[in-house]
Short mmCIF file of C-alpha atoms in Angstrom, two decimals:
data_model
loop_
_atom_site.label_atom_id
_atom_site.label_comp_id
_atom_site.label_asym_id
_atom_site.label_seq_id
_atom_site.Cartn_x
_atom_site.Cartn_y
_atom_site.Cartn_z
CA UNK A 981 104.20 222.84 30.62
CA UNK A 982 105.73 223.08 27.17
CA UNK A 983 109.68 223.94 27.81
CA UNK A 984 109.10 222.93 31.28
CA UNK A 985 107.99 220.18 31.80
CA UNK A 986 111.06 217.55 30.44
CA UNK A 987 112.81 214.77 32.18
CA UNK A 988 114.40 216.58 35.32
CA UNK A 989 111.67 219.07 36.26
CA UNK A 990 109.30 215.84 35.87
CA UNK A 991 111.49 213.65 37.41
CA UNK A 992 112.55 216.24 40.72
CA UNK A 993 108.52 216.23 40.67
CA UNK A 994 108.37 212.11 41.22
CA UNK A 995 110.86 212.21 43.52
CA UNK A 996 109.44 214.62 45.67
CA UNK A 997 105.99 212.53 45.90
CA UNK A 998 104.01 213.03 42.92
CA UNK A 999 102.50 210.38 41.99
CA UNK A 1000 102.39 211.19 38.13
CA UNK A 1001 104.04 213.66 35.77
CA UNK A 1002 102.87 215.17 32.30
CA UNK A 1003 105.35 215.84 29.19
CA UNK A 1004 105.02 219.17 27.86
CA UNK A 1005 102.27 219.15 25.09
CA UNK A 1006 103.66 217.32 22.26
CA UNK A 1007 102.21 217.73 18.37
CA UNK A 1008 101.38 214.41 17.13
CA UNK A 1009 103.00 215.13 13.76
CA UNK A 1010 106.25 216.36 15.54
CA UNK A 1011 106.21 212.79 16.96
CA UNK A 1012 105.11 211.28 14.53
CA UNK A 1013 108.34 212.47 12.89
CA UNK A 1014 110.41 210.75 15.15
CA UNK A 1015 112.53 207.87 15.38
CA UNK A 1016 112.83 205.70 19.05
CA UNK A 1017 116.37 205.56 19.68
CA UNK A 1018 117.98 203.73 23.32
CA UNK A 1019 120.06 206.00 24.80
CA UNK A 1020 122.70 203.74 25.89
CA UNK A 1021 124.60 206.27 27.58
CA UNK A 1022 121.77 207.90 29.60
CA UNK A 1023 119.94 205.21 29.71
CA UNK A 1024 117.01 206.57 28.30
CA UNK A 1025 114.63 206.29 25.61
CA UNK A 1026 114.42 209.07 22.85
CA UNK A 1027 112.41 209.92 20.37
CA UNK A 1028 114.51 211.96 17.39
CA UNK A 1029 113.53 213.50 14.79
CA UNK A 1030 116.63 213.97 12.30
CA UNK A 1031 117.41 217.03 10.26
CA UNK A 1032 117.28 217.50 6.72
CA UNK A 1033 120.79 218.05 4.92
CA UNK A 1034 121.00 221.28 4.31
CA UNK A 1035 123.52 224.51 2.49
CA UNK A 1036 122.89 226.63 5.71
CA UNK A 1037 123.14 223.49 8.42
CA UNK A 1038 126.35 222.87 6.56
CA UNK A 1039 128.26 226.17 7.25
CA UNK A 1040 127.13 225.92 11.34
CA UNK A 1041 128.59 223.12 12.49
CA UNK A 1042 127.05 223.86 16.00
CA UNK A 1043 123.32 223.17 14.23
CA UNK A 1044 122.29 219.55 15.81
CA UNK A 1045 121.59 217.96 13.42
CA UNK A 1046 118.64 215.98 15.43
CA UNK A 1047 116.48 216.93 18.16
CA UNK A 1048 115.19 215.17 20.72
CA UNK A 1049 111.24 215.40 21.20
CA UNK A 1050 111.64 213.56 24.27
CA UNK A 1051 113.52 211.94 26.47
CA UNK A 1052 112.26 209.14 29.08
CA UNK A 1053 113.64 207.68 32.02
CA UNK A 1054 113.13 203.95 33.03
CA UNK A 1055 112.00 205.27 36.40
CA UNK A 1056 110.10 207.62 35.17
CA UNK A 1057 107.96 205.45 32.28
CA UNK A 1058 105.28 204.05 34.74
CA UNK A 1059 103.90 207.29 35.97
CA UNK A 1060 104.02 209.38 32.78
CA UNK A 1061 101.64 210.89 31.20
CA UNK A 1062 102.20 212.20 27.46
CA UNK A 1063 99.79 215.42 26.32
CA UNK A 1064 98.41 215.33 22.95
CA UNK A 1065 98.28 218.59 20.84
CA UNK A 1066 96.21 217.17 18.37
CA UNK A 1067 92.93 217.70 16.31
CA UNK A 1068 92.64 214.46 14.19
CA UNK A 1069 91.85 210.80 15.32
CA UNK A 1070 93.65 209.01 12.93
CA UNK A 1071 97.25 211.22 13.54
CA UNK A 1072 96.29 211.04 17.22
CA UNK A 1073 95.98 207.20 17.49
CA UNK A 1074 99.18 207.07 14.98
CA UNK A 1075 101.21 209.19 17.77
CA UNK A 1076 100.17 207.26 20.41
CA UNK A 1077 100.64 204.04 19.19
CA UNK A 1078 103.90 205.64 18.42
CA UNK A 1079 105.08 206.11 21.97
CA UNK A 1080 102.81 203.91 23.46
CA UNK A 1081 105.53 201.02 25.23
CA UNK A 1082 107.23 204.33 27.35
CA UNK A 1083 104.32 205.93 28.31
CA UNK A 1084 101.68 205.07 31.40
CA UNK A 1085 98.62 207.39 29.37
CA UNK A 1086 97.51 209.87 26.85
CA UNK A 1087 95.97 213.36 27.98
CA UNK A 1088 94.76 214.97 24.91
CA UNK A 1089 95.07 218.55 25.50
CA UNK A 1090 91.74 220.33 25.47
CA UNK A 1091 92.32 223.49 27.26
CA UNK A 1092 95.53 225.17 25.63
CA UNK A 1093 94.22 228.60 24.56
CA UNK A 1094 97.35 229.60 23.06
CA UNK A 1095 97.59 230.70 18.89
CA UNK A 1096 99.38 227.69 18.15
CA UNK A 1097 97.39 224.88 19.17
CA UNK A 1098 94.10 227.59 18.41
CA UNK A 1099 95.49 227.75 14.75
CA UNK A 1100 95.32 223.85 13.90
CA UNK A 1101 92.00 222.77 15.64
CA UNK A 1102 93.83 222.26 18.94
CA UNK A 1103 94.11 222.83 22.32
CA UNK A 1104 90.54 225.01 23.27
CA UNK A 1105 89.48 225.25 19.68
CA UNK A 1106 88.06 221.11 20.50
CA UNK A 1107 85.98 222.97 23.32
CA UNK A 1108 84.00 224.46 20.83
CA UNK A 1109 83.90 221.30 18.67
CA UNK A 1110 82.80 218.48 21.08
CA UNK A 1111 82.01 215.94 18.46
CA UNK A 1112 85.71 216.22 17.19
CA UNK A 1113 87.20 215.79 20.54
CA UNK A 1114 84.88 212.75 21.54
CA UNK A 1115 86.03 211.66 17.85
CA UNK A 1116 89.54 211.36 18.94
CA UNK A 1117 89.18 210.23 22.53
CA UNK A 1118 87.00 207.13 21.09
CA UNK A 1119 89.53 206.60 18.62
CA UNK A 1120 92.03 206.22 21.21
CA UNK A 1121 90.22 204.17 23.77
CA UNK A 1122 89.20 201.49 20.89
CA UNK A 1123 92.54 200.57 19.54
CA UNK A 1124 93.51 197.48 20.36
CA UNK A 1125 97.63 198.85 20.66
CA UNK A 1126 96.40 200.95 23.51
CA UNK A 1127 94.46 198.57 26.02
CA UNK A 1128 95.25 199.16 29.58
CA UNK A 1129 96.84 202.74 28.50
CA UNK A 1130 94.58 205.47 30.31
CA UNK A 1131 92.98 207.98 28.25
CA UNK A 1132 92.22 211.57 29.71
CA UNK A 1133 91.05 214.76 28.30
CA UNK A 1134 92.53 218.04 29.55
CA UNK A 1135 89.59 220.77 29.39
CA UNK A 1136 88.55 223.99 30.62
CA UNK A 1137 85.04 225.78 31.11
CA UNK A 1138 83.11 225.85 28.08
CA UNK A 1139 82.14 229.26 27.03
CA UNK A 1140 83.16 232.68 27.32
CA UNK A 1141 84.14 234.84 30.25
CA UNK A 1142 80.64 236.76 29.86
CA UNK A 1143 78.63 233.54 30.13
CA UNK A 1144 77.03 233.54 33.51
CA UNK A 1145 78.01 230.72 36.22
CA UNK A 1146 74.56 228.30 35.29
CA UNK A 1147 75.57 228.73 31.60
CA UNK A 1148 78.91 227.78 32.35
CA UNK A 1149 78.37 224.66 34.37
CA UNK A 1150 76.01 223.55 31.88
CA UNK A 1151 78.23 223.54 28.94
CA UNK A 1152 81.12 222.07 30.85
CA UNK A 1153 79.04 219.38 32.52
CA UNK A 1154 77.74 218.40 28.95
CA UNK A 1155 81.17 218.46 27.53
CA UNK A 1156 82.17 215.99 30.14
CA UNK A 1157 79.29 213.70 29.95
CA UNK A 1158 80.23 213.74 26.52
CA UNK A 1159 83.73 212.68 27.04
CA UNK A 1160 82.99 209.98 28.87
CA UNK A 1161 80.27 208.73 26.80
CA UNK A 1162 83.34 208.37 24.16
CA UNK A 1163 85.33 206.74 26.43
CA UNK A 1164 87.67 208.73 28.63
CA UNK A 1165 89.22 207.27 31.75
CA UNK A 1166 89.55 210.67 33.04
CA UNK A 1167 88.90 214.48 32.54
CA UNK A 1168 91.04 217.01 34.19
CA UNK A 1169 89.42 220.10 34.66
CA UNK A 1170 91.02 224.10 34.68
CA UNK A 1171 88.62 226.38 36.08
CA UNK A 1172 88.71 229.08 33.85
CA UNK A 1173 87.21 229.46 30.05
CA UNK A 1174 89.79 229.63 27.50
CA UNK A 1175 89.17 233.15 26.89
CA UNK A 1176 91.18 234.08 30.01
CA UNK A 1177 94.68 233.56 27.94
CA UNK A 1178 96.33 236.22 29.47
CA UNK A 1179 99.62 235.14 30.82
CA UNK A 1180 99.31 235.76 34.46
CA UNK A 1181 95.27 235.78 35.04
CA UNK A 1182 94.12 238.27 37.22
CA UNK A 1183 91.00 236.29 39.07
CA UNK A 1184 91.57 233.21 40.92
CA UNK A 1185 90.36 229.98 39.16
CA UNK A 1186 87.07 229.27 40.20
CA UNK A 1187 87.01 226.72 42.68
CA UNK A 1188 83.55 227.08 44.36
CA UNK A 1189 81.21 226.82 42.17
CA UNK A 1190 82.83 223.74 40.35
CA UNK A 1191 81.23 220.83 43.01
CA UNK A 1192 78.33 219.86 39.95
CA UNK A 1193 81.11 218.95 38.04
CA UNK A 1194 82.96 216.71 39.80
CA UNK A 1195 79.52 214.73 40.43
CA UNK A 1196 78.38 215.04 36.88
CA UNK A 1197 80.72 211.46 35.52
CA UNK A 1198 81.51 207.92 36.89
CA UNK A 1199 85.05 209.30 36.74
CA UNK A 1200 87.86 210.58 38.32
CA UNK A 1201 87.76 213.94 37.81
CA UNK A 1202 91.25 216.19 38.53
CA UNK A 1203 91.43 219.78 39.46
CA UNK A 1204 93.99 221.75 38.13
CA UNK A 1205 94.50 225.72 39.18
CA UNK A 1206 95.95 227.56 41.55
CA UNK A 1207 96.66 225.42 44.25
CA UNK A 1208 99.83 226.73 45.86
CA UNK A 1209 100.12 225.62 48.73
CA UNK A 1210 99.41 222.27 50.87
CA UNK A 1211 96.57 224.76 52.49
CA UNK A 1212 94.71 225.09 49.39
CA UNK A 1213 95.38 221.09 48.14
CA UNK A 1214 94.37 219.90 52.17
CA UNK A 1215 91.21 222.41 51.30
CA UNK A 1216 90.18 220.36 48.30
CA UNK A 1217 88.00 217.24 50.00
CA UNK A 1218 85.94 219.44 52.07
CA UNK A 1219 84.99 222.00 49.23
CA UNK A 1220 84.80 219.79 46.69
CA UNK A 1221 84.27 215.69 47.90
CA UNK A 1222 84.47 214.01 44.86
CA UNK A 1223 87.59 215.74 43.09
CA UNK A 1224 90.23 212.85 42.24
CA UNK A 1225 93.11 214.28 42.58
CA UNK A 1226 95.20 217.96 41.89
CA UNK A 1227 97.38 218.70 39.02
CA UNK A 1228 100.03 221.44 39.63
CA UNK A 1229 101.15 223.17 36.89
CA UNK A 1230 102.79 226.95 37.93
CA UNK A 1231 103.01 226.28 41.60
CA UNK A 1232 105.34 223.29 41.13
CA UNK A 1233 107.74 226.01 39.33
CA UNK A 1234 107.35 228.60 42.69
CA UNK A 1235 107.95 225.60 44.43
CA UNK A 1236 108.97 221.75 43.23
CA UNK A 1237 108.70 220.50 47.06
CA UNK A 1238 105.08 220.90 47.03
CA UNK A 1239 104.54 217.34 46.39
CA UNK A 1240 106.85 217.03 49.49
CA UNK A 1241 105.39 216.78 53.25
CA UNK A 1242 107.58 219.51 54.24
CA UNK A 1243 109.16 222.44 52.16
CA UNK A 1244 112.76 222.40 50.87
CA UNK A 1245 114.78 225.42 50.94
CA UNK A 1246 114.63 226.58 47.32
CA UNK A 1247 118.10 227.06 46.75
CA UNK A 1248 118.44 223.09 47.69
CA UNK A 1249 115.57 222.57 45.21
CA UNK A 1250 117.07 224.23 42.42
CA UNK A 1251 120.80 222.16 42.76
CA UNK A 1252 118.85 218.95 42.94
CA UNK A 1253 117.25 219.92 39.67
CA UNK A 1254 120.35 221.21 38.02
CA UNK A 1255 121.74 217.31 38.98
CA UNK A 1256 119.12 215.48 37.27
CA UNK A 1257 120.13 218.26 34.28
CA UNK A 1258 123.71 216.51 34.09
CA UNK A 1259 122.21 213.40 34.49
CA UNK A 1260 119.89 212.98 32.09
CA UNK A 1261 122.04 215.59 29.58
CA UNK A 1262 118.79 218.31 29.50
CA UNK A 1263 119.55 220.87 26.86
CA UNK A 1264 121.57 223.80 28.18
CA UNK A 1265 119.08 226.53 27.09
CA UNK A 1266 116.24 224.57 28.30
CA UNK A 1267 118.26 224.25 31.70
CA UNK A 1268 118.59 228.18 32.12
CA UNK A 1269 115.17 229.04 30.93
CA UNK A 1270 113.87 226.89 33.67
CA UNK A 1271 115.82 227.58 36.32
CA UNK A 1272 114.75 231.28 35.57
CA UNK A 1273 111.17 229.99 36.06
CA UNK A 1274 112.19 228.54 39.32
CA UNK A 1275 113.59 232.14 40.72
CA UNK A 1276 110.75 234.55 38.97
CA UNK A 1277 107.63 235.33 39.79
CA UNK A 1278 105.68 235.87 36.21
CA UNK A 1279 103.85 233.14 35.66
CA UNK A 1280 102.00 233.65 39.02
CA UNK A 1281 98.63 235.49 39.81
CA UNK A 1282 99.57 239.03 41.97
CA UNK A 1283 96.35 238.69 43.54
CA UNK A 1284 97.63 235.83 45.29
CA UNK A 1285 99.61 237.63 47.22
CA UNK A 1286 102.49 234.86 46.92
CA UNK A 1287 106.21 235.81 48.40
CA UNK A 1288 109.16 234.60 45.37
CA UNK A 1289 112.09 231.85 46.67
CA UNK A 1290 114.76 232.94 48.80
CA UNK A 1291 118.40 232.78 47.47
CA UNK A 1292 120.53 233.58 50.44
CA UNK A 1293 123.61 233.32 47.95
CA UNK A 1294 122.67 236.08 45.89
CA UNK A 1295 121.73 234.45 42.79
CA UNK A 1296 119.52 235.99 40.86
CA UNK A 1297 117.56 235.37 37.34
CA UNK A 1298 120.10 238.42 35.75
CA UNK A 1299 123.20 235.99 37.15
CA UNK A 1300 121.35 232.84 35.60
CA UNK A 1301 120.86 234.80 32.36
CA UNK A 1302 124.57 235.57 32.26
CA UNK A 1303 125.50 232.43 32.24
CA UNK A 1304 126.79 230.71 29.55
CA UNK A 1305 127.17 227.04 29.71
CA UNK A 1306 126.13 224.11 32.35
CA UNK A 1307 129.78 224.85 34.45
CA UNK A 1308 128.96 228.40 35.28
CA UNK A 1309 125.36 227.73 36.03
CA UNK A 1310 125.96 224.65 38.53
CA UNK A 1311 128.75 226.75 40.16
CA UNK A 1312 126.30 229.98 40.69
#
């Protein structure tokens, strides 16, 4: 999740029982513009983009001379999957090699329906260009420097909302078989089409009709989409016996303890998150943004009847937004 899957939330998920954590989507060219820096003060590896000197920057002493594009804690490195935005086999390989020593695998984003991805031929645009999608996977799998690293593809159903179920399944199955033939080591399937690009989807992700897709390739296929409760997750083996695992994005914002054996109070989860933000010097604006996402319901389908998290100390999104620095947010 862009802006959310930064080190504190990834580390919180892993500490609660997640087996792997994905980075936010990072664009190949953005990664290639970074320098790998071992941050001795934090004990992290930082991929830093230096800002070129400018007259405008000189007039603003508060403007940072560099930007941390990717920060990795050593403890998460063996479980961290880099999600890569790319439309170029060559750039994908170069970006993956740039960070390969610090991640467990590379996941090519072939599902994002947002304009910034589609405009560059990335994300869900690759669903309409199977040849390019397979070239990217083939290039990554064939690179000697990436041996031992998993290469997965995050996809959606191939087609439009108006397509019938039979057509959607046939097109998606053909796409998955092609990815497998190109060398994909696993596939992550979000069971919505790219045309369902609303911020909060009105319809629940399609689980019941997906069984053929989990049986069509001899590699792990993971399910992503609307597993909001432990009961949802526990129901998957009966519905989809071949499903190799479940990915959680928005549900992990509603309740990060969904990874744990038992739920934890939202206030305790927020305190754990903020401690990790302090420990890894997370940018305050990003910290406040994610804190708000952990408290509100704007990302979650109303049709599911989900309840907002309860903060008994009177904490609200408005009060979070009113804080101006980390001390104030932690005090709240």
